[in-house]
Coordinates of C-alpha atoms and ligand atoms in Angstrom, one line a residue:
M167 CA 82.2 -7.9 55.5
F168 CA 80.9 -9.2 52.8
R169 CA 80.7 -13.2 53.0
K170 CA 83.6 -14.9 51.3
E171 CA 81.7 -17.3 48.7
A172 CA 79.1 -14.9 47.4
L173 CA 82.3 -12.0 46.7
T174 CA 84.2 -14.4 44.6
I175 CA 81.0 -15.3 42.2
V176 CA 80.7 -11.5 41.9
N177 CA 83.2 -10.6 40.9
E178 CA 83.5 -13.2 38.3
A179 CA 80.5 -11.9 37.2
E180 CA 82.2 -8.9 37.1
L181 CA 85.1 -10.9 34.9
E182 CA 82.3 -11.8 32.5
C183 CA 81.4 -7.9 32.0
K184 CA 85.0 -6.4 31.0
K185 CA 82.7 -6.8 27.3
V186 CA 79.9 -4.9 28.1
F187 CA 81.0 -2.3 30.3
D188 CA 83.8 -1.7 28.5
S189 CA 81.5 -0.4 25.3
L190 CA 79.6 1.3 28.4
D191 CA 82.4 3.1 29.3
E192 CA 83.1 4.1 26.1
I193 CA 79.1 5.9 24.9
C194 CA 79.6 7.5 29.3
L195 CA 83.1 8.9 27.3
Q196 CA 81.1 10.5 24.7
N197 CA 78.1 11.7 25.7
Q198 CA 80.2 13.1 28.2
K199 CA 81.5 15.5 25.8
K200 CA 78.8 16.7 24.6
V201 CA 77.6 17.3 27.6
L202 CA 80.5 19.4 28.4
D203 CA 80.0 20.7 24.9
A204 CA 76.7 21.9 24.8
F205 CA 76.7 24.2 28.3
R206 CA 80.5 25.4 26.5
E207 CA 78.6 26.6 23.7
C208 CA 75.8 28.0 26.1
G209 CA 78.4 30.2 28.2
L210 CA 77.2 29.5 31.0
Q211 CA 78.0 32.7 33.4
L212 CA 77.7 30.8 37.6
A213 CA 76.5 34.0 37.2
D214 CA 73.4 32.3 35.5
I215 CA 72.8 29.9 38.2
S216 CA 70.5 32.0 40.6
S217 CA 66.8 32.1 41.6
S218 CA 63.9 33.9 40.7
T219 CA 60.5 34.9 42.2
G220 CA 57.8 36.0 41.2
Y221 CA 56.8 36.2 36.9
G222 CA 60.2 35.1 36.1
N223 CA 60.6 37.4 33.4
D224 CA 64.4 38.0 34.2
D225 CA 65.0 34.4 35.1
R226 CA 68.5 33.3 32.6
A227 CA 69.1 30.1 34.4
R228 CA 65.0 28.8 33.0
V229 CA 66.2 30.0 29.7
K230 CA 70.4 28.7 30.2
L231 CA 69.0 24.4 31.3
S232 CA 66.7 24.5 28.6
E233 CA 69.1 25.4 26.2
I234 CA 71.4 23.7 27.8
Y235 CA 69.3 20.1 27.3
S236 CA 67.3 21.3 23.8
K237 CA 71.2 20.8 22.7
I238 CA 72.3 17.5 24.4
F239 CA 69.5 15.4 22.4
G240 CA 69.2 17.1 19.2
G241 CA 66.2 19.4 20.1
E242 CA 65.9 22.7 18.3
T243 CA 64.3 24.0 21.6
G244 CA 62.8 23.2 24.8
I245 CA 60.9 23.7 28.6
V246 CA 63.2 22.7 31.6
S247 CA 61.1 23.5 34.6
P248 CA 61.0 22.6 38.5
L249 CA 57.9 23.4 37.6
I250 CA 56.7 20.0 35.6
T251 CA 56.0 17.9 38.6
S252 CA 56.4 14.3 36.3
G253 CA 57.5 11.9 33.6
T254 CA 53.1 12.3 33.3
H255 CA 53.1 15.9 34.1
A256 CA 55.1 16.5 30.9
L257 CA 53.8 13.7 29.1
T258 CA 50.3 15.7 29.4
I259 CA 51.1 19.2 28.5
A260 CA 53.3 17.3 25.3
L261 CA 50.0 16.2 24.3
F262 CA 47.5 18.8 25.4
G263 CA 49.8 20.9 23.4
I264 CA 50.3 19.0 19.9
L265 CA 46.0 17.8 19.9
R266 CA 43.2 19.6 18.7
P267 CA 39.7 18.8 19.2
G268 CA 38.5 15.8 16.8
D269 CA 42.4 15.1 15.9
M270 CA 44.6 11.4 15.8
M271 CA 47.0 10.4 18.7
F272 CA 47.7 6.8 16.9
S273 CA 50.8 5.2 18.9
I274 CA 53.2 2.7 17.3
T275 CA 54.0 0.9 20.6
G276 CA 50.7 -0.5 21.7
K277 CA 48.9 1.1 24.9
P278 CA 50.8 4.0 26.5
Y279 CA 52.8 3.9 30.4
D280 CA 50.2 2.6 32.8
T281 CA 49.9 6.4 34.8
L282 CA 48.8 7.9 31.1
L283 CA 45.7 5.5 30.7
D284 CA 43.5 8.1 32.7
V285 CA 45.3 11.5 30.6
V286 CA 44.1 9.8 27.0
F287 CA 40.7 7.1 27.8
G288 CA 39.0 8.8 31.2
E289 CA 36.2 9.7 31.8
G290 CA 34.6 13.1 32.4
I291 CA 38.5 14.4 33.8
G292 CA 39.8 16.5 30.9
S293 CA 41.5 13.4 29.2
L294 CA 42.6 13.4 25.5
K295 CA 39.2 11.5 25.0
D296 CA 37.0 13.9 26.8
F297 CA 38.0 16.4 24.4
K298 CA 37.3 15.3 21.5
V299 CA 40.6 13.8 20.5
N300 CA 40.9 9.8 19.0
Y301 CA 43.6 7.2 19.7
E302 CA 44.6 3.8 18.0
D303 CA 47.8 2.0 18.8
V304 CA 49.6 -1.0 17.0
E305 CA 51.0 -3.1 18.6
L306 CA 55.0 -4.6 18.5
V307 CA 55.8 -7.7 16.7
D308 CA 59.0 -9.9 17.6
N309 CA 60.1 -6.2 19.3
D310 CA 60.1 -4.3 16.4
F311 CA 57.7 -2.0 14.6
D312 CA 54.4 -3.1 12.0
Y313 CA 55.1 -1.7 9.3
K314 CA 52.8 -2.2 7.6
Q315 CA 50.0 -1.3 9.8
I316 CA 51.5 1.3 10.5
Q317 CA 52.4 2.2 6.8
N318 CA 47.5 1.5 6.1
F319 CA 47.1 3.6 9.1
I320 CA 48.6 6.7 8.5
E321 CA 47.5 6.1 4.4
K322 CA 43.8 6.1 5.6
N323 CA 43.7 7.8 8.7
K324 CA 46.2 10.8 8.4
P325 CA 46.6 11.3 12.6
R326 CA 47.7 14.4 13.9
M327 CA 50.5 12.7 15.9
V328 CA 52.4 9.5 16.2
Y329 CA 53.6 8.4 19.1
I330 CA 56.7 5.6 21.1
Q331 CA 57.4 4.5 24.4
R332 CA 60.8 3.8 24.1
S333 CA 61.3 2.3 27.0
R334 CA 59.2 -0.7 28.2
G335 CA 56.9 0.2 31.2
Y336 CA 55.3 -3.0 32.8
S337 CA 55.0 -5.1 30.0
T338 CA 57.2 -8.0 29.4
R339 CA 58.3 -6.1 25.2
D340 CA 61.8 -4.7 24.5
S341 CA 62.6 -1.3 24.7
L342 CA 63.8 -0.2 21.9
S343 CA 67.3 1.1 20.1
I344 CA 67.5 4.2 19.2
E345 CA 68.8 3.1 15.2
K346 CA 64.8 0.9 15.3
I347 CA 63.6 3.9 15.9
G348 CA 65.3 6.4 13.8
K349 CA 63.9 3.7 11.1
V350 CA 60.3 4.2 12.0
I351 CA 60.2 7.8 12.6
D352 CA 62.2 8.4 8.4
F353 CA 59.2 5.7 7.4
V354 CA 56.4 7.7 9.0
K355 CA 57.5 11.1 8.2
T356 CA 58.0 9.4 4.4
I357 CA 54.4 8.7 4.3
N358 CA 53.1 12.1 6.1
P359 CA 55.4 14.1 6.5
K360 CA 53.4 16.3 8.9
T361 CA 52.9 13.7 11.4
I362 CA 53.8 14.7 14.4
V363 CA 56.1 12.2 15.9
M364 CA 56.6 12.1 20.4
V365 CA 58.4 10.0 21.9
D366 CA 57.9 9.2 25.5
N367 CA 62.4 9.1 26.3
C368 CA 61.6 8.3 30.6
Y369 CA 64.7 6.3 31.2
G370 CA 66.5 6.8 27.6
E371 CA 68.5 9.7 28.4
F372 CA 72.3 8.8 28.0
V373 CA 72.1 4.7 27.1
E374 CA 73.2 5.7 23.7
L375 CA 75.1 8.2 21.5
K376 CA 72.1 9.7 20.5
E377 CA 68.7 10.5 21.7
P378 CA 65.0 10.3 20.0
C379 CA 65.0 14.1 18.1
D380 CA 69.0 13.3 16.6
V381 CA 67.3 11.4 14.9
G382 CA 63.7 12.3 13.8
A383 CA 61.6 12.9 16.4
D384 CA 59.5 16.1 16.7
V385 CA 59.1 16.1 20.2
M386 CA 60.6 13.6 23.1
V387 CA 59.5 13.7 26.9
G388 CA 61.4 12.7 30.0
S389 CA 61.5 12.7 34.1
L390 CA 64.3 14.6 35.3
I391 CA 64.1 12.3 39.2
K392 CA 64.7 9.3 36.2
N393 CA 67.9 8.9 34.3
A394 CA 68.0 13.0 32.6
G395 CA 68.8 14.7 35.7
A396 CA 71.2 11.7 37.4
G397 CA 69.8 12.0 41.6
I398 CA 70.2 15.0 42.1
A399 CA 67.6 17.2 40.3
P400 CA 65.0 17.2 43.6
T401 CA 62.3 17.3 40.7
G402 CA 61.6 18.2 36.9
A403 CA 60.8 17.2 33.7
Y404 CA 61.9 18.1 30.3
I405 CA 60.5 18.4 27.1
V406 CA 62.6 19.2 23.7
G407 CA 61.9 19.4 19.9
S408 CA 61.1 21.7 16.6
N409 CA 60.4 25.2 17.6
Y410 CA 57.5 24.9 16.0
A411 CA 55.5 21.7 18.7
I412 CA 58.0 23.3 21.4
E413 CA 55.8 26.9 21.2
Q414 CA 52.3 25.0 21.0
I415 CA 53.3 23.0 23.6
S416 CA 54.4 26.9 25.8
S417 CA 51.1 27.8 24.8
R418 CA 49.6 24.5 27.2
F419 CA 52.2 24.8 29.1
I420 CA 52.3 28.7 30.4
A421 CA 49.8 30.2 28.2
P422 CA 48.9 31.1 24.3
S423 CA 51.5 33.7 23.3
I424 CA 53.2 33.9 27.0
G425 CA 54.8 30.5 26.2
L426 CA 58.7 30.3 27.2
E427 CA 58.5 34.6 28.4
V428 CA 57.5 33.5 32.4
G429 CA 58.4 30.6 34.4
S430 CA 59.8 31.7 38.2
Y431 CA 62.0 28.8 40.9
A432 CA 62.3 30.8 44.4
G433 CA 65.0 27.3 45.1
S434 CA 68.8 26.7 44.0
Y435 CA 69.0 25.3 40.3
T436 CA 72.4 24.9 41.2
P437 CA 71.7 20.9 41.6
F438 CA 69.3 20.4 38.0
F439 CA 72.7 22.3 36.4
Q440 CA 75.1 19.6 37.7
G441 CA 72.8 16.6 37.6
C442 CA 72.0 17.4 34.2
F443 CA 76.6 17.4 34.0
L444 CA 76.6 14.1 36.4
A445 CA 74.3 12.6 34.0
P446 CA 76.2 10.7 31.5
H447 CA 78.2 9.4 34.5
T448 CA 75.3 8.2 36.5
V449 CA 73.7 6.0 34.2
C450 CA 76.2 4.5 33.0
G451 CA 77.3 3.4 36.2
A452 CA 73.3 2.2 36.8
L453 CA 73.5 0.6 33.3
K454 CA 77.0 -1.2 34.8
G455 CA 76.1 -2.2 38.3
N456 CA 72.2 -3.3 36.7
I457 CA 73.8 -5.3 33.7
L458 CA 75.8 -7.5 37.2
L459 CA 73.3 -7.9 39.3
G460 CA 71.7 -9.4 36.0
R461 CA 74.2 -11.9 35.9
V462 CA 74.8 -12.6 39.1
A463 CA 70.5 -12.9 39.1
E464 CA 71.2 -15.5 35.7
K465 CA 74.3 -17.7 37.7
F466 CA 71.1 -18.5 40.7
N467 CA 68.7 -19.3 37.5
I468 CA 66.6 -16.2 38.1
K469 CA 66.1 -15.3 34.7
S470 CA 66.5 -11.7 33.7
F471 CA 66.4 -8.8 30.1
P472 CA 68.0 -8.0 28.6
A473 CA 69.2 -11.0 28.6
F474 CA 73.8 -11.3 28.8
G475 CA 75.9 -9.9 26.3
E476 CA 73.7 -7.6 25.0
M477 CA 74.0 -4.1 24.7
P478 CA 70.8 -2.0 27.1
H479 CA 68.7 0.2 25.7
D480 CA 66.8 2.0 28.8
L481 CA 68.2 2.2 32.5
V482 CA 65.5 -1.3 33.5
R483 CA 66.6 -4.4 33.9
S484 CA 63.0 -7.0 34.9
F485 CA 64.3 -9.8 36.7
E486 CA 61.0 -12.7 36.2
F487 CA 60.8 -14.5 39.4
G488 CA 57.7 -16.4 38.8
D489 CA 56.4 -16.7 41.5
A490 CA 54.9 -13.7 44.1
E491 CA 57.2 -14.3 47.6
K492 CA 60.0 -14.4 45.7
L493 CA 59.1 -11.7 44.3
I494 CA 58.3 -9.1 47.6
E495 CA 61.9 -10.8 49.3
F496 CA 63.7 -9.4 46.3
C497 CA 62.1 -5.8 46.6
R498 CA 62.2 -5.9 50.5
M499 CA 66.2 -6.7 50.6
V500 CA 66.8 -3.6 47.9
Q501 CA 65.2 -1.6 50.6
S502 CA 67.1 -2.5 53.4
L503 CA 70.1 -1.9 51.1
S504 CA 69.2 2.0 51.2
P505 CA 70.6 4.7 52.5
V506 CA 67.5 6.2 53.2
D507 CA 64.4 4.0 55.0
S508 CA 66.2 1.4 55.4
M509 CA 64.3 0.2 57.9
V510 CA 60.7 0.5 56.1
V511 CA 59.5 -3.2 55.1
P512 CA 57.5 -2.8 51.8
Y513 CA 54.3 -4.1 51.2
P514 CA 51.8 -4.6 48.1
W515 CA 49.2 -2.1 47.7
D516 CA 47.0 -0.7 45.3
M517 CA 48.6 2.2 43.8
P518 CA 46.7 5.2 42.3
G519 CA 46.9 5.1 38.6
Y520 CA 47.6 1.2 38.3
N521 CA 44.9 -1.7 38.3
N522 CA 47.4 -4.9 40.2
Q523 CA 48.6 -4.1 43.8
I524 CA 51.8 -2.9 43.2
I525 CA 55.6 -3.6 45.4
M526 CA 57.8 -1.3 45.5
A527 CA 61.3 -0.6 47.3
S528 CA 62.7 3.2 47.0
G529 CA 64.8 4.0 49.4
S530 CA 65.8 7.3 47.8
F531 CA 67.4 11.0 48.7
V532 CA 64.7 13.3 45.8
Q533 CA 60.5 11.3 47.3
G534 CA 60.2 8.5 44.6
S535 CA 63.2 9.1 42.5
S536 CA 64.3 6.1 40.8
I537 CA 68.0 6.7 39.1
E538 CA 68.3 5.9 42.5
L539 CA 68.3 2.7 43.4
S540 CA 65.1 1.1 42.9
A541 CA 62.5 -1.9 42.7
D542 CA 59.3 -2.1 41.7
G543 CA 56.9 -4.9 40.0
P544 CA 52.4 -5.4 39.8
I545 CA 52.0 -9.0 42.2
R546 CA 51.0 -10.9 38.7
E547 CA 52.1 -13.8 37.0
P548 CA 54.7 -14.6 36.0
Y549 CA 56.4 -12.5 39.2
I550 CA 58.5 -9.6 36.9
C551 CA 60.0 -7.0 39.6
Y552 CA 61.2 -4.2 37.4
F553 CA 65.0 -3.0 38.4
Q554 CA 66.5 0.3 37.8
G555 CA 68.7 2.8 39.2
G556 CA 71.4 3.9 41.8
L557 CA 73.8 6.4 42.0
T558 CA 77.1 4.9 42.6
Y559 CA 78.1 1.1 40.2
E560 CA 80.0 0.7 43.8
H561 CA 76.2 0.9 45.3
I562 CA 74.7 -2.2 43.4
K563 CA 77.8 -4.4 43.5
I564 CA 76.3 -4.3 47.1
V565 CA 73.2 -5.4 46.1
A566 CA 74.6 -8.0 44.0
I567 CA 76.7 -9.6 46.6
E568 CA 74.0 -9.9 49.3
F569 CA 71.6 -11.0 46.9
A570 CA 74.5 -14.0 45.9
T571 CA 74.4 -13.9 50.1
K572 CA 70.5 -15.0 50.6
Y573 CA 70.7 -17.0 47.8
L574 CA 73.7 -19.3 48.5
N575 CA 71.9 -20.3 51.6
Ligands
LIG238 C1 58.5 7.2 34.9 C2 57.7 6.8 33.1 C3 56.7 7.8 33.0 C4 55.9 8.1 33.8 O1 56.9 9.3 34.4 P1 56.5 9.1 35.8 O2 57.5 10.7 36.3 O3 56.9 8.7 37.2 O4 55.2 10.2 35.7 C5 55.7 7.2 31.8 N1 56.7 6.9 30.7 C6 57.4 5.9 30.4 C7 57.8 4.8 30.2 C8 58.3 5.8 32.2 O5 58.9 5.1 32.8

């Protein structure tokens, strides 16, 4: 069983987290209500949840699923599909759906997530650059938007798209609160109302009460094997937004003028609806576990972000180990405490789409799912590990106890 001293430390930490946990429970309750209301308003019937084949013209599950997610995320309409493989795939479809040759994509959160770099800048591989789409960015300053530079740039260049990444990816900045995102969107729209604002919402869903489309984003994109699918959806991603934006994007996703009329899935849609319904609760449990683990690590003098007492803005916690060995050890511990592949020992490797060696721990039911317990980090100074997910709070608490046990030795 658990070592007593370790359990005591973790239980103590848990008590210290009570205030933050209560706030998260309140958010969870309201988000669950929002999700339930969306299911009811869409009048989902059991007969709607059936699979389809071929063109899928009569696929009611596809239509209902998109309706439900669009409502929950504050969009007018959306694409939610098992045919989209990943967040990167969905972001790519959305970018190519909106942007035309000669247009400008202007990122106001610095460079986009690692896997998008080739999508934007790649040479001779069908990137945005190959299609003569221009790109510029401006970095955040002190974890907030650089309003002055944004204003100057938009006035001068009238970019077609302003791009925002809510979560921080493999960088050291904070994730952005919905409040900050809403404020900058108002600002952008005041300067040029025609600018399309797109938000990479990966890891952000259900962490706060609102989502980017609630505060003015034209398009928001995320993966169903992260927050939005609760670990139940077996694959897929969503793109939600305004009627105009989604029409443009659906032409790219399927074909111009066919748009969202087709799309079939012969597998079961049941886990997509279940995942959607469970997502607020699963995200809440993962956030609480993540905060608990951060508090326990602090007790052993390991720096962790977000800082204790702060409300999270995404699912990810980082631990600064300052030492490659400790980072590797931590990932191996996470792997060994996974329900699947617990016997696997992760090693750093050259992962496609990334520029440093990466170590990844993931023993998930759905391959690569990071709403499930997972940890990863690039092998470079200051050896930061990004930790996220966990299908139940208790699972992460077990990780925290094991962590304390190791560090007590
Ligand atoms: C995970 C992630 C992506 C890419 O999603 P995949 O599903 O891994 O392709 C994009 N942006 C951010 C911020 C992410 O966390």
